[in-house]
Coordinates of C-alpha atoms (C1' of nucleotides) in Angstrom, one line a residue:
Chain A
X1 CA 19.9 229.0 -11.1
X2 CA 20.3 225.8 -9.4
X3 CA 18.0 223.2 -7.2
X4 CA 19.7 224.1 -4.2
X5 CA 17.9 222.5 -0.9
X6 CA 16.1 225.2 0.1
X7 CA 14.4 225.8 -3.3
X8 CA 13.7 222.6 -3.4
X9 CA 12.1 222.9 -0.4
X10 CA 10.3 225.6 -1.3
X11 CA 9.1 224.4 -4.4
X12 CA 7.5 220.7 -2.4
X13 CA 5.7 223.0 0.2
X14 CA 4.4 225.8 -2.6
X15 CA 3.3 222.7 -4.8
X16 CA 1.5 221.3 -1.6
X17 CA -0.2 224.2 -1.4
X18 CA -1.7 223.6 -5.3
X19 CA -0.1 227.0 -5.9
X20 CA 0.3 226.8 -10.0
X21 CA 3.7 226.2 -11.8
X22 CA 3.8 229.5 -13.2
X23 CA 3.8 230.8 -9.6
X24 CA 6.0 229.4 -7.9
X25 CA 8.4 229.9 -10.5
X26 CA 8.2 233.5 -10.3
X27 CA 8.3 233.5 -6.9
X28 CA 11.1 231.3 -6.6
X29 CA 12.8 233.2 -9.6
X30 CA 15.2 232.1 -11.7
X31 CA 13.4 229.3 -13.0
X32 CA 10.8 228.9 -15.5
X33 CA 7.5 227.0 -15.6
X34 CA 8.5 224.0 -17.1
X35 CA 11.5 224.1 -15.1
X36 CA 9.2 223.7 -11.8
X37 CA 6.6 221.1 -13.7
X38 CA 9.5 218.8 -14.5
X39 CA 11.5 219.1 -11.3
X40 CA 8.2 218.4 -9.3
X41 CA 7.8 215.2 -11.5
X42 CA 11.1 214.0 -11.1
X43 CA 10.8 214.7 -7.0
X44 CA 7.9 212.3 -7.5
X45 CA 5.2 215.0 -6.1
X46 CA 1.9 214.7 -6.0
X47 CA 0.4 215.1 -10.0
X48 CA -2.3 218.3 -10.2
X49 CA -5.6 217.7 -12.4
X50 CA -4.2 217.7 -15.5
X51 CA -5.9 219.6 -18.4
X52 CA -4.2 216.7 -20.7
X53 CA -6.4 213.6 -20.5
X54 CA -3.1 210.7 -19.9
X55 CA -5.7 209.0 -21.4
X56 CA -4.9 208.7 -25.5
X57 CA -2.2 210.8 -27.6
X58 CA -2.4 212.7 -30.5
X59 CA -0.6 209.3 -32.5
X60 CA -2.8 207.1 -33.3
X61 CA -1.6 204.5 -31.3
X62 CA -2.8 202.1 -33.3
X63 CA -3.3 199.5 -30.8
X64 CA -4.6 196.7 -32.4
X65 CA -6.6 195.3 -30.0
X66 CA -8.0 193.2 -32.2
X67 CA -7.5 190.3 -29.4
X68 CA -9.5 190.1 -26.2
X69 CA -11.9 193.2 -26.1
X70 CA -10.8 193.5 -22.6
X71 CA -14.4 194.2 -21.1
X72 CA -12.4 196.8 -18.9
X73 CA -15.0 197.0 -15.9
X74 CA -15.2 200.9 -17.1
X75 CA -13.6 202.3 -14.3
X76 CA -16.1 205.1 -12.7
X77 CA -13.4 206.7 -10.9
X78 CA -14.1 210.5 -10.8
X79 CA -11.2 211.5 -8.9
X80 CA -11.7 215.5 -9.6
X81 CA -14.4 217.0 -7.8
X82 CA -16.6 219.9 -10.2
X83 CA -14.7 222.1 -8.4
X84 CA -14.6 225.2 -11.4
X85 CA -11.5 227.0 -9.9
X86 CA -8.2 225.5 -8.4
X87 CA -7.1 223.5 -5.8
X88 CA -6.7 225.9 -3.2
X89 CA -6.5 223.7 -0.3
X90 CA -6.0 219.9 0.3
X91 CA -8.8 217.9 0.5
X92 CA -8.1 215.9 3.8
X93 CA -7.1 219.1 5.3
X94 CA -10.2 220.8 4.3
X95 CA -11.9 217.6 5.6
X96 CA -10.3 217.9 8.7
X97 CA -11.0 221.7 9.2
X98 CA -15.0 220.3 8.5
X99 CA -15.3 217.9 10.8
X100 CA -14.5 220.4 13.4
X101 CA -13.5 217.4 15.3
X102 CA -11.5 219.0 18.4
X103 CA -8.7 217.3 17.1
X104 CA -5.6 216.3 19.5
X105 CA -2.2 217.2 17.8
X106 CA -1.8 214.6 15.5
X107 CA 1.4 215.9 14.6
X108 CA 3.7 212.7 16.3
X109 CA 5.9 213.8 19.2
X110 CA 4.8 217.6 18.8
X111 CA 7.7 219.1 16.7
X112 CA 9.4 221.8 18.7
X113 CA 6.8 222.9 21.1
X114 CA 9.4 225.2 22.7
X115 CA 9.7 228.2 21.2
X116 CA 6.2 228.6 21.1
X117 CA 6.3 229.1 25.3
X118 CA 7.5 232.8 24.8
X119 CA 4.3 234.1 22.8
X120 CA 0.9 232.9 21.3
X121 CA -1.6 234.4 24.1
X122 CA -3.3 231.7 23.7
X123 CA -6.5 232.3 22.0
X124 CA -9.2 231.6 24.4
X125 CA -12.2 231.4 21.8
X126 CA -11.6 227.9 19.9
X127 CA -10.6 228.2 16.0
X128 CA -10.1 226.2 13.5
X129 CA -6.7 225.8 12.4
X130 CA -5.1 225.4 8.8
X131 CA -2.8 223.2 9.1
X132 CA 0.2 223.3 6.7
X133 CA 2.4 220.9 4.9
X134 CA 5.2 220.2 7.5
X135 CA 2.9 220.1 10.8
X136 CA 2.7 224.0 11.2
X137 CA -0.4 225.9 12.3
X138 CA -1.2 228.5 8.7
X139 CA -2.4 231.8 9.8
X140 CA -6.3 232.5 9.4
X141 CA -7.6 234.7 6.5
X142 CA -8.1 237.8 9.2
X143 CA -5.0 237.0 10.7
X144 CA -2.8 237.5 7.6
X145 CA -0.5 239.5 7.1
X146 CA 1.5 241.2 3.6
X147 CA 4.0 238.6 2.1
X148 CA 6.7 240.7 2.1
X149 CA 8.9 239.7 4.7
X150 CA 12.1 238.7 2.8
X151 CA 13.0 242.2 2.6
X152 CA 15.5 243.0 0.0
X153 CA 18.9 244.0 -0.1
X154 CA 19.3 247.8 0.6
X155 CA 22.6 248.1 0.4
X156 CA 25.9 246.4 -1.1
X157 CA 27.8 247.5 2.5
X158 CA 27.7 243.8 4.3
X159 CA 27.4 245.0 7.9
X160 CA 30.5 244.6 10.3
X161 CA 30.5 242.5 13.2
X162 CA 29.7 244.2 16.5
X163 CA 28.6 243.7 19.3
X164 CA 25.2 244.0 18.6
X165 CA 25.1 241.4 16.0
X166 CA 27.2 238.7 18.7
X167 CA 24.8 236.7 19.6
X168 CA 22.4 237.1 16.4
X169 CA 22.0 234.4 14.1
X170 CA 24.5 235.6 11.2
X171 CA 24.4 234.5 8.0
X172 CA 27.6 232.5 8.6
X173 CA 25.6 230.6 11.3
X174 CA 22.8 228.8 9.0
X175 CA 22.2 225.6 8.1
X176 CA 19.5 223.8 7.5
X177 CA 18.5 223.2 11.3
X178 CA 18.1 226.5 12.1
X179 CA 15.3 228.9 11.1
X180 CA 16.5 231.3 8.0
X181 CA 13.7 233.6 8.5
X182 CA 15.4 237.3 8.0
X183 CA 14.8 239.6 11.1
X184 CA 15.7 243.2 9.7
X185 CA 17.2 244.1 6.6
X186 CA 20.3 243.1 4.6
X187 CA 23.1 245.8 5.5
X188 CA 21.8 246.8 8.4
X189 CA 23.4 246.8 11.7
X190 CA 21.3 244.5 13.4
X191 CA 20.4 241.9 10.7
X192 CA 20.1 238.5 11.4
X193 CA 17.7 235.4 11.0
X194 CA 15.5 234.0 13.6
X195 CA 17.6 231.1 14.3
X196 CA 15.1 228.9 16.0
X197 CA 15.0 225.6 15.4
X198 CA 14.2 225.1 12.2
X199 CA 10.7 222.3 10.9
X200 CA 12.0 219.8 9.3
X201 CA 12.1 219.4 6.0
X202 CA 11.3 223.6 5.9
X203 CA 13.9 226.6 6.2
X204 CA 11.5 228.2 8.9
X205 CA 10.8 227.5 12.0
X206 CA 7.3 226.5 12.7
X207 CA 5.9 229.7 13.7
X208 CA 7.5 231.2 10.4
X209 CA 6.8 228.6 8.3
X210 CA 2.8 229.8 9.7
X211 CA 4.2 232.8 8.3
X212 CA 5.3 231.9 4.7
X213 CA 2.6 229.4 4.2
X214 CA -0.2 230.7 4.3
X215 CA -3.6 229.4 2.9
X216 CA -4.8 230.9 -0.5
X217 CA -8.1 232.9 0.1
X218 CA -10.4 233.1 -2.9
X219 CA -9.4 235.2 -5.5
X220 CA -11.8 238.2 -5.1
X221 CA -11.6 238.4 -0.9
X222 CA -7.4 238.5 -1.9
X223 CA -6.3 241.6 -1.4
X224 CA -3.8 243.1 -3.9
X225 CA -0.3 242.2 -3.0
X226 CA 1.1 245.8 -1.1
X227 CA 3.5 247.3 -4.3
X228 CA 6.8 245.3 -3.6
X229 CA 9.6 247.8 -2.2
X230 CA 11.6 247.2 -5.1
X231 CA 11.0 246.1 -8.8
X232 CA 9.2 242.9 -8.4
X233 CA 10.2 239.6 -8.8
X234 CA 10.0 239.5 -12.6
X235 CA 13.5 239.0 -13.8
X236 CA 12.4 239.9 -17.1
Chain B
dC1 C1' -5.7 234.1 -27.5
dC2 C1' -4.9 233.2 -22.4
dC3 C1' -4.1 229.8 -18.9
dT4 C1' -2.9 225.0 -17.0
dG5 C1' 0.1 220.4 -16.2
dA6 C1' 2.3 216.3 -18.7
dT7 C1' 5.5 214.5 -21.6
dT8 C1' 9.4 214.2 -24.6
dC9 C1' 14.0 214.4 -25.6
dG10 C1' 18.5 216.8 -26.5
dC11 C1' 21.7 218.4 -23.7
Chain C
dG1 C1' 19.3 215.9 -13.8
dC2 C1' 17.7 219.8 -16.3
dG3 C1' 14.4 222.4 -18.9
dA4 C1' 12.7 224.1 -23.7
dA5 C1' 9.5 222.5 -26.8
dT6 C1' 5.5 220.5 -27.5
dC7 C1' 1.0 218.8 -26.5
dA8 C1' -3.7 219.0 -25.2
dG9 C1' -7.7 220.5 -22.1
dG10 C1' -10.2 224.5 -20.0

DNA sequence: CCCTGATTCGC
DNA sequence: GCGAATCAGG
């Protein structure tokens, strides 16, 4: 399996998210944990509280330091919180979502207000949104729905052109402006993707992308992942 | 043991 | 660039 775009992709927002190594390399499949840990290093992301102090290595490192006792002004710096469990959310979004501070769409220029027109009834009680990665609103903890979307392939039969499928967004038709989100199922008549314009930087459009990144809840109010249509990611 | 991420280094 | 092997902390 290679680092196409899109994995990569998927990989910066799913580290974003502190989701662990081992995760998102199941999810994205294909790849192993080390595989993810070393391509998010060389991408340059963000590092994770390390277990492995950077601080002194097995070898001796016999520094002699017999010269200058360097009276280091002990640096104090207690970058990671007591938090016991993991990062589940990034600080100066959690921040954010505390001050409760109306807060004006800071998002510059207002990607791709648009599509948004159609739907949203516009909630009238005020609530505090999770903002995600690329600029899109997450869905709330009651508002979540199963990640199962990606539906997979049912059968091998690739479905013919027709009229119905015209004006669809085929698969011939992405690229990496338009949204890739799968409406339907592989083989089916009416398959296509949404095709919306697509957030930058993310192969969903920014209602979808609310979709796909969605804030981690706390282990014990998650509720079991719905059994997976098919085998389960596990290539194993 | 399990998990985690960081680093190294041969490919 | 890639990722298995290895390391070390929890």
């Amino acid at each position: 399996m290679s680092w196409t775009d899109e994995r990569i992709e998927r990989l910066k927002a799913m580290w974003n998210e502190g989701k662990t190594a081992s995760t998102i390399a199941e999810e994205l499949g294909g790849v192993s944990r080390n595989a993810v840990i070393g391509k998010a290093h060389r991408l340059g992301l963000d590092s994770r509280p390390s277990p492995v102090k950077p601080g002194e290595e097995k070898s001796a490192a016999a520094e002699p330091a017999a010269a200058a006792p360097a009276p280091a002004p002990v640096q104090t710096a207690k970058p990671i919180a007591p938090e016991p469990t993991r990062v589940r959310e990034r600080p100066a979004i959690a921040a954010a979502l505390e001050a409760a501070a109306p807060m004006p769409p800071a998002t510059p220029a207002e990607a791709a207000p648009a599509p948004a027109a159609a739907s949203a009834p516009a909630a009238p009680t005020m609530q505090y949104r999770s903002i995600g990665p690329g600029g899109f609103v997450r869905q709330g903890p009651g508002e979540q729905q199963a990640p199962i979307p990606p539906a997979p392939p049912r059968r091998l039969v690739p479905a013919k052109p027709s009229a119905e499928v015209a004006d669809k967004t085929s698969l011939l038709d992405l690229n990496d402006r338009v949204c890739k989100w799968p409406i339907g199922h592989p083989g089916e008549p009416d398959f296509h993707f949404c095709g919306q314009q697509a957030n930058p930087g993310f192969p969903y459009c920014v209602q979808h992308c609310g979709v796909a990144y969605q804030a981690q809840l706390p282990r014990r109010d998650r509720r079991p992942p719905p059994p997976l249509p098919f085998g389960g990611p596990r290539v194993r």
